[in-house]
Coordinates of C-alpha atoms in Angstrom, one line a residue:
M1 CA 104.2 68.5 88.8
P2 CA 106.5 66.3 91.2
A3 CA 106.3 62.5 90.9
L4 CA 103.2 62.1 92.8
G5 CA 105.5 59.3 94.5
N6 CA 107.7 61.3 95.6
P7 CA 106.3 64.4 97.2
A8 CA 109.8 65.9 98.6
T9 CA 110.1 68.8 95.7
W10 CA 106.3 70.1 96.7
R11 CA 107.2 69.8 100.5
T12 CA 110.5 71.7 100.3
H13 CA 109.8 74.0 97.4
P14 CA 107.3 76.8 96.8
Q15 CA 104.5 75.8 94.8
R16 CA 102.6 78.5 92.8
F17 CA 99.6 78.2 90.5
K18 CA 98.2 80.1 87.6
G19 CA 94.6 79.1 86.8
F20 CA 92.7 79.6 83.3
L21 CA 89.4 80.0 82.9
Y22 CA 88.0 80.1 79.4
L23 CA 84.1 80.8 78.3
L24 CA 83.4 79.1 75.1
S25 CA 81.3 81.6 73.1
P26 CA 79.2 78.7 71.0
T27 CA 78.9 80.0 67.4
V28 CA 76.0 80.8 65.5
A29 CA 75.2 77.8 63.1
A30 CA 72.1 78.9 61.2
R31 CA 68.9 80.7 61.9
A32 CA 65.4 80.1 61.2
T33 CA 62.0 80.8 61.8
V34 CA 58.8 78.8 62.5
A35 CA 57.2 78.0 59.8
S36 CA 54.3 75.7 60.9
S37 CA 51.7 75.9 64.0
I38 CA 52.3 74.0 67.6
S39 CA 50.8 71.9 69.5
F40 CA 52.1 70.4 72.6
P41 CA 54.0 68.2 73.8
V42 CA 56.0 69.5 70.6
A43 CA 59.0 66.9 69.3
S44 CA 58.8 68.5 65.3
M45 CA 57.8 71.5 63.4
T46 CA 58.2 72.9 60.0
I47 CA 60.7 75.9 59.8
S48 CA 61.9 78.7 57.3
F49 CA 65.8 79.5 56.9
T50 CA 67.0 82.8 57.0
S51 CA 70.8 82.5 57.0
G52 CA 72.2 78.6 56.8
S53 CA 70.6 75.6 55.6
A54 CA 69.9 71.8 56.9
A55 CA 73.4 70.9 56.2
D56 CA 75.0 73.2 58.8
V57 CA 72.8 71.8 61.7
K58 CA 74.2 68.6 63.8
T59 CA 72.0 66.2 66.0
G60 CA 72.5 67.6 69.4
M61 CA 73.3 71.1 68.5
T62 CA 71.1 73.5 71.2
V63 CA 68.1 75.3 69.3
L64 CA 66.9 78.9 70.7
F65 CA 63.6 79.5 70.6
G66 CA 62.7 83.2 71.1
S67 CA 60.3 86.5 70.3
A68 CA 63.7 87.8 68.7
A69 CA 67.1 86.5 66.8
G70 CA 69.4 85.0 68.9
A71 CA 67.0 85.5 71.7
D72 CA 65.9 82.3 74.2
D73 CA 62.8 84.1 76.3
L74 CA 60.7 81.4 74.3
G75 CA 62.5 78.6 75.3
R76 CA 65.7 75.8 74.4
Q77 CA 66.0 72.2 73.2
R78 CA 67.9 70.1 70.9
V79 CA 68.4 69.2 67.8
R80 CA 66.8 65.4 67.5
S81 CA 66.6 65.7 63.6
M82 CA 67.2 68.1 60.5
S83 CA 65.7 67.1 57.3
G84 CA 65.0 69.5 54.9
T85 CA 62.6 72.1 56.8
T86 CA 61.1 69.5 59.3
L87 CA 63.3 70.2 62.8
G88 CA 62.9 67.2 65.5
I89 CA 63.6 68.7 68.4
G90 CA 63.4 66.6 71.7
Q91 CA 59.8 66.5 72.8
S92 CA 58.5 69.6 74.7
S93 CA 56.3 70.6 76.9
Q94 CA 54.5 74.4 76.9
G95 CA 56.7 76.3 79.1
T96 CA 60.0 78.4 78.8
R97 CA 62.5 77.0 81.0
R98 CA 65.5 74.5 79.8
G99 CA 64.5 71.6 77.9
E100 CA 60.8 73.5 77.4
I101 CA 59.3 75.8 74.6
N102 CA 56.6 77.7 74.4
A103 CA 57.1 79.1 70.1
S104 CA 54.8 79.5 67.5
A105 CA 54.1 80.2 64.1
G106 CA 57.2 83.4 63.8
S107 CA 59.3 82.4 66.8
H108 CA 62.6 83.0 65.9
V109 CA 65.0 79.6 65.4
T110 CA 68.5 80.1 67.0
F111 CA 71.0 76.9 66.0
L112 CA 73.9 76.7 68.5
D113 CA 77.2 75.1 67.9
L114 CA 77.0 73.7 71.3
R115 CA 76.3 70.6 73.0
E116 CA 74.8 69.7 76.6
A117 CA 73.6 67.1 78.4
W118 CA 69.8 66.2 77.5
A119 CA 67.1 64.1 78.9
K120 CA 65.6 61.6 75.9
V121 CA 62.0 61.2 76.9
P122 CA 60.2 57.9 75.7
R123 CA 56.8 58.1 74.9
F124 CA 53.5 55.9 74.7
D125 CA 51.0 56.7 72.0
G126 CA 48.3 53.7 73.1
T127 CA 49.9 51.4 71.5
T128 CA 53.6 51.5 70.6
D129 CA 56.3 52.2 73.2
Y130 CA 59.1 54.3 71.5
K131 CA 62.5 55.8 72.5
D132 CA 64.0 59.1 71.9
Y133 CA 60.2 59.6 70.4
D134 CA 59.8 58.7 67.6
I135 CA 62.2 55.1 67.7
P136 CA 59.8 52.1 68.2
V137 CA 61.3 49.5 70.9
G138 CA 60.4 46.9 68.4
T139 CA 63.0 47.8 66.4
Y140 CA 65.8 46.6 68.2
G141 CA 67.3 43.8 65.6
T142 CA 69.4 41.5 66.3
N143 CA 72.5 43.7 67.3
K144 CA 73.3 46.4 70.3
P145 CA 74.5 49.6 69.1
P146 CA 78.1 50.7 69.5
I147 CA 79.5 53.3 72.0
A148 CA 81.7 56.0 69.9
N149 CA 84.7 57.0 72.1
A150 CA 87.0 60.8 71.3
G151 CA 88.3 61.3 73.9
S152 CA 88.3 64.0 77.2
A153 CA 87.8 67.7 76.2
V154 CA 90.8 69.2 74.6
L155 CA 92.4 72.5 75.8
K156 CA 95.5 73.5 74.2
I157 CA 96.9 76.6 75.5
V158 CA 99.7 78.2 73.1
T159 CA 101.5 81.0 72.3
G160 CA 100.9 80.7 68.4
T161 CA 98.3 80.7 66.2
S162 CA 97.7 76.7 65.8
A163 CA 98.3 73.3 67.4
S164 CA 98.8 69.7 66.5
I165 CA 95.8 67.1 68.6
S166 CA 96.5 63.8 68.6
F167 CA 92.9 61.4 69.1
D168 CA 92.1 57.8 69.6
G169 CA 89.2 56.5 69.4
T170 CA 90.0 52.6 70.3
S171 CA 88.4 52.9 73.3
S172 CA 85.4 53.1 71.3
I173 CA 82.5 50.0 72.6
D174 CA 81.1 46.9 70.0
P175 CA 79.5 45.2 72.5
V176 CA 79.2 42.3 70.0
G177 CA 82.6 42.4 68.4
G178 CA 83.1 42.0 64.9
G179 CA 85.1 45.3 64.5
L180 CA 84.4 49.4 64.1
T181 CA 84.8 51.8 61.4
Y182 CA 85.8 54.9 62.1
A183 CA 85.0 58.6 60.6
W184 CA 86.2 61.8 61.7
D185 CA 85.1 64.9 60.9
F186 CA 87.5 68.0 62.2
V187 CA 85.9 71.1 61.5
D188 CA 88.6 73.6 60.4
G189 CA 91.0 70.9 60.8
T190 CA 93.9 70.0 58.6
P191 CA 93.0 67.1 57.5
S192 CA 89.3 68.0 57.7
T193 CA 88.5 64.2 57.8
S194 CA 89.9 61.0 58.6
S195 CA 88.9 57.1 58.9
S196 CA 92.0 56.4 61.1
A197 CA 91.1 55.4 64.9
T198 CA 93.9 57.7 66.0
P199 CA 94.1 60.7 63.8
T200 CA 96.4 63.1 64.3
V201 CA 95.2 66.7 63.0
S202 CA 96.2 70.5 63.1
F203 CA 94.0 72.9 64.3
P204 CA 93.9 77.0 64.0
T205 CA 92.9 79.1 67.5
G206 CA 89.7 78.9 68.2
F207 CA 87.0 76.5 69.6
R208 CA 85.4 73.7 68.0
Y209 CA 83.7 70.4 68.3
A210 CA 85.1 67.3 66.8
R211 CA 83.1 64.0 65.8
L212 CA 83.9 60.7 65.9
T213 CA 81.4 58.0 64.3
V214 CA 81.5 54.7 64.6
T215 CA 80.2 51.8 62.7
D216 CA 79.4 48.2 63.5
G217 CA 79.3 45.4 61.7
A218 CA 75.6 45.4 61.2
S219 CA 75.9 49.1 60.1
H220 CA 74.3 50.1 63.6
V221 CA 75.7 53.7 64.2
A222 CA 76.8 55.7 67.1
Y223 CA 78.4 59.3 67.4
H224 CA 81.2 61.3 70.0
D225 CA 81.4 65.3 69.6
V226 CA 84.4 66.6 71.8
P227 CA 84.8 70.2 72.3
V228 CA 88.8 71.0 71.1
A229 CA 89.9 74.2 71.9
V230 CA 93.1 75.7 71.1
I231 CA 93.2 79.8 72.7
N232 CA 96.0 82.0 73.3
K233 CA 96.9 81.7 77.6
D234 CA 96.4 85.8 77.0
D235 CA 92.4 85.2 75.9
A236 CA 91.3 83.3 79.5
I237 CA 88.9 85.0 81.0
N238 CA 89.6 87.8 83.5
A239 CA 88.0 85.7 86.9
T240 CA 88.8 85.0 90.4
I241 CA 87.9 81.2 91.0
S242 CA 86.5 81.0 94.2
R243 CA 86.1 77.3 94.7
R244 CA 86.0 73.9 92.7
S245 CA 84.8 70.9 94.6
L246 CA 85.1 67.5 93.1
S247 CA 83.4 64.1 94.3
K248 CA 82.9 61.0 93.1
D249 CA 80.1 61.8 91.3
G250 CA 81.3 64.8 89.8
G251 CA 81.9 68.7 90.5
Q252 CA 80.9 72.2 90.4
L253 CA 82.9 75.5 90.0
S254 CA 82.7 78.5 90.9
A255 CA 84.1 81.9 89.6
R256 CA 83.8 85.6 90.1
V257 CA 84.2 86.7 86.7
L258 CA 85.5 90.7 86.2
D259 CA 85.0 91.1 82.4
N260 CA 82.2 91.7 81.0
I261 CA 80.1 88.4 79.7
P262 CA 77.4 89.4 77.8
E263 CA 74.1 86.7 77.9
S264 CA 74.0 87.2 74.2
S265 CA 77.4 85.8 73.3
Y266 CA 77.4 83.5 76.9
P267 CA 74.3 81.9 77.1
E268 CA 73.0 79.8 79.5
G269 CA 74.9 76.3 78.9
T270 CA 77.8 78.1 77.5
L271 CA 81.3 75.3 77.8
V272 CA 83.6 75.9 80.6
L273 CA 87.2 74.5 80.6
Y274 CA 89.1 75.7 83.4
A275 CA 93.2 74.7 83.4
E276 CA 95.6 75.0 85.8
H277 CA 99.7 75.2 85.7
E278 CA 101.6 74.2 88.6
W279 CA 105.5 75.1 89.2
Y280 CA 107.5 74.1 91.9
S281 CA 110.7 76.5 91.0
T282 CA 111.1 80.7 91.0
T283 CA 111.2 80.0 87.6
E284 CA 107.6 79.6 85.7
D285 CA 107.6 75.8 83.7
A286 CA 106.4 75.5 80.2
L287 CA 102.5 75.4 79.4
A288 CA 101.1 73.2 77.8
G289 CA 100.9 69.6 77.6
P290 CA 101.5 67.7 74.6
S291 CA 97.7 66.2 74.3
G292 CA 96.2 69.4 75.4
R293 CA 94.6 67.4 78.0
E294 CA 96.7 67.0 80.8
Q295 CA 96.2 70.2 82.8
V296 CA 92.3 70.3 82.6
R297 CA 90.6 70.6 85.6
F298 CA 87.5 71.2 84.9
V299 CA 84.9 70.5 82.0
G300 CA 81.1 71.6 82.6
W301 CA 78.4 74.1 81.4
L302 CA 77.6 77.3 83.2
N303 CA 74.3 77.1 85.2
K304 CA 73.9 80.1 87.5
T305 CA 75.1 83.3 87.4
Q306 CA 74.2 86.3 90.6
S307 CA 75.5 89.6 89.7
T308 CA 76.4 92.2 92.5
I309 CA 76.5 95.8 92.3
E310 CA 78.8 97.8 95.0
G311 CA 80.0 101.2 95.2
T312 CA 83.5 101.5 95.6
E313 CA 85.8 104.8 95.4
D314 CA 85.5 105.1 91.6
G315 CA 82.0 105.0 91.4
L316 CA 79.7 101.1 90.8
R317 CA 81.0 98.1 89.7
V318 CA 79.2 95.0 88.8
I319 CA 80.7 91.6 89.8
T320 CA 79.3 88.5 88.3
E321 CA 79.5 85.3 90.1
I322 CA 79.3 82.3 87.5
V323 CA 78.7 78.8 88.9
A324 CA 79.2 75.6 86.1
D325 CA 78.3 72.2 86.7
D326 CA 79.6 69.1 84.9
I327 CA 78.7 66.5 83.5
G328 CA 77.9 64.1 86.4
T329 CA 75.9 67.0 88.4
R330 CA 73.9 67.5 84.7
L331 CA 72.7 63.5 84.9
A332 CA 71.8 63.9 88.3
Q333 CA 69.1 67.0 86.9
L334 CA 67.7 64.5 84.4
L335 CA 64.3 62.1 85.4
G336 CA 64.9 58.4 85.8
F337 CA 62.1 56.7 83.8
S338 CA 61.6 53.3 85.3
Q339 CA 63.1 50.2 83.1
L340 CA 62.8 46.4 83.3
I341 CA 65.0 44.5 81.0
K342 CA 64.4 41.0 80.9
H343 CA 66.3 37.8 79.3
S344 CA 65.2 36.7 75.6
T345 CA 66.8 34.0 73.7
T346 CA 65.0 35.3 70.2
P347 CA 64.8 39.8 71.6
T348 CA 62.1 41.2 69.7
N349 CA 62.1 44.5 71.2
W350 CA 64.3 46.8 73.3
R351 CA 63.3 45.7 76.7
R352 CA 64.2 42.0 75.8
M353 CA 68.1 41.2 75.6
N354 CA 69.8 37.8 75.2
T355 CA 71.8 37.1 78.3
P356 CA 71.6 41.1 79.6
N357 CA 74.3 42.5 81.5
L358 CA 75.3 45.5 83.4
R359 CA 77.5 47.0 80.6
D360 CA 74.5 46.6 78.7
M361 CA 71.5 47.8 80.6
L362 CA 73.8 50.7 81.9
S363 CA 74.3 51.5 78.0
Y364 CA 71.0 50.7 77.2
L365 CA 69.6 53.7 80.2
L366 CA 72.8 56.4 79.0
I367 CA 72.0 55.8 75.2
W368 CA 68.3 56.3 75.4
H369 CA 67.4 57.9 78.1
S370 CA 70.0 60.9 77.4
T371 CA 72.7 62.4 75.3
A372 CA 75.8 61.7 77.5
A373 CA 77.2 58.9 75.4
E374 CA 77.5 61.1 72.6
I375 CA 79.1 63.8 74.7
T376 CA 81.4 62.5 76.9
D377 CA 83.9 59.3 77.3
L378 CA 82.4 56.4 79.1
T379 CA 84.5 53.6 80.1
F380 CA 83.4 50.5 82.2
A381 CA 85.6 48.2 84.6
A382 CA 86.8 45.2 82.3
S383 CA 84.6 43.1 83.6
V384 CA 81.4 44.6 84.2
E385 CA 80.0 42.6 81.5
D386 CA 81.0 39.1 82.2
W387 CA 77.6 39.0 85.0
V388 CA 74.6 37.8 83.1
F389 CA 70.7 38.1 84.6
P390 CA 67.4 37.0 83.9
D391 CA 66.3 40.3 84.5
L392 CA 67.8 44.0 85.4
K393 CA 65.6 46.6 87.0
A394 CA 66.4 50.5 87.2
E395 CA 63.4 52.6 89.8
E396 CA 65.3 55.6 91.4
N397 CA 63.9 59.3 89.9
N398 CA 67.4 60.5 88.1
L399 CA 69.0 59.0 85.5
Y400 CA 72.8 59.5 87.7
A401 CA 70.9 57.2 90.4
Q402 CA 69.4 55.1 87.6
V403 CA 73.2 54.5 86.3
D404 CA 74.6 54.2 90.1
G405 CA 72.1 52.2 91.5
L406 CA 72.9 49.3 88.8
A407 CA 76.4 49.7 89.2
R408 CA 76.5 49.4 93.7
A409 CA 75.2 46.0 92.4
I410 CA 78.2 44.4 91.9
P411 CA 79.9 46.2 93.7
A412 CA 81.1 49.0 91.3
T413 CA 80.3 52.8 91.2
L414 CA 79.4 55.4 88.4
T415 CA 82.1 57.9 88.5
C416 CA 82.8 61.6 87.1
D417 CA 86.3 62.5 87.1
Q418 CA 87.6 66.3 86.8
R419 CA 87.9 66.0 83.0
G420 CA 84.1 65.7 82.7
L421 CA 85.2 61.4 81.8
L422 CA 82.2 59.1 83.4
R423 CA 83.6 55.5 84.5
V424 CA 82.2 52.6 85.8
V425 CA 84.7 51.4 88.7
Y426 CA 84.1 49.0 91.6
D427 CA 84.5 50.2 94.6
P428 CA 87.2 48.9 96.3
I429 CA 86.4 48.8 100.1
L430 CA 83.2 46.2 99.2
Q431 CA 86.0 43.9 97.5
E432 CA 88.4 41.3 98.8
T433 CA 91.1 42.6 100.2
G434 CA 92.8 40.8 97.3
D435 CA 90.9 42.3 95.0
R436 CA 91.4 45.6 95.7
T437 CA 94.0 48.4 93.7
S438 CA 96.8 48.4 95.2
T439 CA 97.4 52.0 93.6
V440 CA 98.6 54.6 96.3
I441 CA 98.8 58.5 95.1
V442 CA 100.1 60.2 97.4
A443 CA 101.0 59.3 101.2
L444 CA 100.4 62.2 103.1
D445 CA 102.3 62.7 106.6
E446 CA 102.9 65.2 109.4
D447 CA 104.6 67.2 106.9
D448 CA 101.4 67.3 104.2
Y449 CA 98.5 68.7 106.2
T450 CA 98.2 71.8 108.7
E451 CA 95.1 70.0 110.5
I452 CA 93.2 66.9 110.6
D453 CA 89.7 66.0 112.1
F454 CA 88.6 62.7 112.9
T455 CA 86.0 61.2 115.2
K456 CA 86.3 57.9 116.4
N457 CA 83.1 55.4 116.8
H458 CA 83.4 52.8 120.3
S459 CA 80.2 50.6 119.0
P460 CA 78.7 49.6 115.7
A461 CA 76.6 50.9 114.1
V462 CA 74.6 48.0 113.3
F463 CA 75.2 44.7 115.4
W464 CA 74.3 42.4 112.2
I465 CA 73.3 42.6 108.9
R466 CA 70.9 40.4 106.7
G467 CA 71.3 40.4 102.6
E468 CA 69.8 39.0 99.6
M469 CA 71.8 38.4 96.9
V470 CA 70.7 37.2 92.8
L471 CA 73.3 34.9 91.7
S472 CA 74.5 34.7 87.7
V473 CA 74.4 31.7 86.2
T474 CA 75.2 29.9 82.9
D475 CA 71.2 28.9 82.8
L476 CA 69.1 31.6 83.7
S477 CA 66.1 29.7 83.7
S478 CA 67.4 28.4 87.2
I479 CA 68.4 31.8 88.5
S480 CA 68.7 31.4 92.6
A481 CA 68.7 34.0 95.3
Y482 CA 71.5 33.3 97.6
F483 CA 71.0 34.9 101.2
S484 CA 73.6 35.8 104.0
N485 CA 74.0 37.0 107.3
A486 CA 77.0 38.8 108.6
P487 CA 78.7 39.1 111.3
G488 CA 77.7 35.6 111.9
S489 CA 74.8 33.4 112.9
I490 CA 71.7 35.4 114.5
P491 CA 68.3 34.5 114.9
G492 CA 65.8 33.7 112.5
Q493 CA 63.1 35.7 112.6
G494 CA 62.7 38.4 109.4
G495 CA 65.0 39.2 106.6
T496 CA 65.0 41.3 103.6
K497 CA 62.5 41.9 101.5
S498 CA 62.9 40.6 97.6
T499 CA 63.8 43.1 95.2
F500 CA 65.6 43.0 91.5
N501 CA 69.5 43.1 91.1
K502 CA 70.0 44.9 95.1
Q503 CA 73.2 43.1 94.9
L504 CA 74.3 40.6 92.4
V505 CA 77.1 38.1 92.5
T506 CA 78.5 34.8 91.1
S507 CA 78.4 32.4 93.8
Q508 CA 77.0 32.0 98.0
T509 CA 80.9 32.4 98.9
Q510 CA 80.6 36.0 97.1
C511 CA 77.3 36.3 98.4
N512 CA 78.8 36.1 102.4
Q513 CA 82.1 38.1 101.2
R514 CA 80.4 41.0 100.2
L515 CA 78.3 41.2 103.3
G516 CA 80.9 41.3 105.5
Q517 CA 82.3 43.7 103.7
F518 CA 79.0 46.4 104.2
Y519 CA 79.0 45.0 107.7
A520 CA 82.7 46.5 108.2
R521 CA 81.7 50.1 106.4
S522 CA 78.5 50.4 108.1
N523 CA 80.5 50.4 111.2
R524 CA 84.1 51.5 110.3
E525 CA 85.7 53.2 113.5
Y526 CA 87.0 56.3 112.3
E527 CA 83.5 58.0 111.1
S528 CA 85.1 61.0 109.1
V529 CA 88.7 62.1 108.8
S530 CA 89.5 65.2 106.9
L531 CA 92.5 67.3 106.6
K532 CA 93.9 70.3 105.1
L533 CA 97.0 70.8 102.9
A534 CA 99.7 72.2 103.6
H535 CA 101.7 72.6 100.2
G536 CA 98.1 73.9 98.2
N537 CA 99.1 71.1 96.1
D538 CA 96.4 68.6 95.2
A539 CA 98.6 65.6 94.4
G540 CA 96.4 64.9 91.5
I541 CA 94.1 63.0 93.8
D542 CA 90.5 62.5 92.1
P543 CA 87.6 60.7 94.2
A544 CA 86.0 59.5 90.9
L545 CA 89.7 57.0 90.3
Y546 CA 89.3 55.1 93.2
E547 CA 92.8 55.4 94.5
W548 CA 94.4 55.3 97.8
V549 CA 96.0 57.7 99.2
T550 CA 97.8 56.7 102.8
L551 CA 97.8 58.6 106.0
T552 CA 100.4 59.2 109.2
L553 CA 99.9 60.8 112.5
S554 CA 102.6 59.6 114.5
A555 CA 102.9 59.1 118.3
A556 CA 104.4 62.4 118.6
Y557 CA 101.2 64.4 117.1
A558 CA 99.0 61.5 118.7
D559 CA 95.2 62.6 120.0
K560 CA 94.8 63.0 124.2
R561 CA 93.1 59.1 123.6
G562 CA 96.5 58.3 121.9
L563 CA 95.1 57.4 118.6
T564 CA 97.4 57.2 115.4
F565 CA 97.7 56.5 112.0
T566 CA 100.0 54.5 110.5
T567 CA 100.3 54.5 106.3
T568 CA 96.4 53.5 106.4
R569 CA 95.3 53.9 103.4
A570 CA 92.3 55.5 102.5
L571 CA 89.5 56.8 99.9
V572 CA 89.1 60.4 99.3
T573 CA 85.1 61.2 99.1
E574 CA 85.7 64.5 98.4
V575 CA 87.7 67.3 97.6
D576 CA 87.4 70.9 98.3
I577 CA 89.5 73.5 97.2
S578 CA 89.6 77.5 97.1
Y579 CA 92.1 80.0 95.7
D580 CA 93.7 82.4 96.4
M581 CA 94.6 84.3 93.0
D582 CA 97.1 87.4 93.9
A583 CA 99.3 85.2 95.8
Q584 CA 99.1 82.0 92.7
R585 CA 97.9 79.7 95.8
K586 CA 95.6 77.3 96.6
E587 CA 94.0 75.8 99.7
V588 CA 92.9 72.3 99.7
A589 CA 90.8 70.1 102.3
L590 CA 89.9 66.4 101.5
T591 CA 87.6 64.1 103.4
L592 CA 89.0 60.7 104.0
E593 CA 87.7 56.8 104.0
I594 CA 89.3 54.8 106.1
E595 CA 89.8 51.8 104.8
T596 CA 87.8 48.7 106.1
S597 CA 88.2 45.2 106.0
G598 CA 85.0 42.4 107.0
T599 CA 85.0 38.6 108.0
A600 CA 83.0 36.7 105.6
G601 CA 79.1 36.8 106.4
E602 CA 77.5 33.0 107.0
T603 CA 75.3 31.5 105.0
Y604 CA 72.2 31.8 105.9
Y605 CA 68.7 29.6 105.5
Y606 CA 64.9 31.0 105.9
P607 CA 62.5 29.4 108.9
K608 CA 59.7 27.8 107.6
D609 CA 57.5 29.9 109.5
G610 CA 56.6 33.5 109.5
E611 CA 55.3 35.7 106.9
I612 CA 55.2 34.9 103.9
E613 CA 55.8 36.0 100.1
S614 CA 56.1 35.0 96.9
P615 CA 59.7 33.9 95.8
Q616 CA 61.0 36.1 93.0
Y617 CA 64.0 33.1 92.6
S618 CA 63.7 29.7 93.0
I619 CA 65.9 29.1 96.4
P620 CA 68.5 26.7 96.7
T621 CA 67.6 23.5 98.0
W622 CA 67.9 22.8 101.7
P623 CA 65.4 20.0 103.6
S624 CA 64.6 23.1 106.3
M625 CA 63.6 26.2 103.5
G626 CA 60.4 24.6 101.4
A627 CA 59.2 27.4 99.1
W628 CA 58.7 30.0 101.4
L629 CA 60.2 33.5 101.5
P630 CA 59.4 36.1 104.4
E631 CA 59.3 39.2 103.7
F632 CA 61.5 41.2 105.8
P633 CA 61.0 43.7 108.2
A634 CA 61.4 47.3 106.7
W635 CA 63.7 48.5 109.4
Q636 CA 66.7 46.2 108.6
F637 CA 69.7 47.1 106.2
D638 CA 68.7 46.7 102.6
A639 CA 72.0 45.2 101.2

């Protein structure tokens, strides 16, 4: 691909691409039958192996229950534990959909070497709270568990029979410091194990998972399974890629498959990898990137299939449309369980932490309520961990919304990029202008797009915003709530209802600045901007990275109202790619949010009179404030 900062090549040379879609059929690790009676809800059972053994079963694998060997008509779950003949699974109600089982004594059990995003369901037995069914919240100890990070999925497309792959585990997280030890397990790799943080391994063609296990100084353990596919380019599925969509929350891939993909070989949840190779001359360039990650454009799981039987001059033809979801989309399908974490200098359970911060809370949600941290790369913006609060709360209905809602309080956001990496990154439009990233991934001018649509607002959407923000301080016993108005002073009636951590700040100045940026975004001049790129190259744009593009629309192309753009910065919020596989061309459409910048709000002090609500936090001393906290009208903006 030409350098992103210099698009002259893609403007003057024909762009071509090839797409490589791989449905990675999971291997059967072991088979068994249920050897005990089952009562629901169920989280463990006795099984009798018919092939393989307990040593072949790993935590995180997918387990199918069926009326015949290999079938999943009685449900599917994840392996929570395997000891001897006792199988622990995620707690399941009675049913046959994903996450449920309807098995009984004699039902067939099939273990697939497949990792998926599963919910970990908390449990209360009337006396004790448990995480993931059997871990009491009182087993906190004095340390916070690490997070293993083995990097993103590897897809190495080769013309031979093997490939060398480099791994890097140094992005693993040790919340309390002290250092980590590394233990790698490489199925059919050479070497097969390693204690290095950055090993290099040779793999034959095929598909497997590599596991990184990290251990901290207090013997807390975490693991990460990363898919590794070394595949000959001629083994790609014969398919027409219909569409690929990207947003900051993740994406989907749709494809029209022409090969036979029997459900027995490619069940629901099959791992889907898609790579693209682009070139800009009459001769196709070399194919594979050095690490096997550069050309990956989608990592996800087979979710939906739709089959059509149509008549042709040669007879009936069966066409199958598939839709695959990535990790971001999957997390939005998992339940969110309301959680409140409080500060304690001597924590005795998982709901108490010594100086809790955002990184700890987000890690808590992803580690204890899903398998996300075990199957994908997870990184945080560096200063996410620095702000300390007396309590943090998550109440949204799904897990993605819970993590994203907490991240927005600082103001960051949870994103999922096209390689399936989860990141907590800052939203630059809510940062002060001087703190915003300066990275511009590509400059777009009239030569780069064939169509542009934009809507201009001529009056404010809101006239003022009043916000409450919670202050992070060193002394957690003197936590305060800060209040601000934007764009300035307004009549003093009403306010916003006091809430947990809707916005988190470190000073009154930061509170005022933040609210000013909220106000500017709410009243942005351009409601929406969308365009279609002329050259069919997405230029490496990924909404999850929160990088700028610049947009130019000169006076020569001004609309009838005379509106223009001059290297105007914007964030790409959505990318929609449709494919013409026969012509080896793509059509790329972008949706943009034009950068806004607001004037700081003004400090607001509550009137003594009004509807009263007891404050959740102490209020900064001010002669006219007293100790009253009026309830804000529900219709006002909740910052």
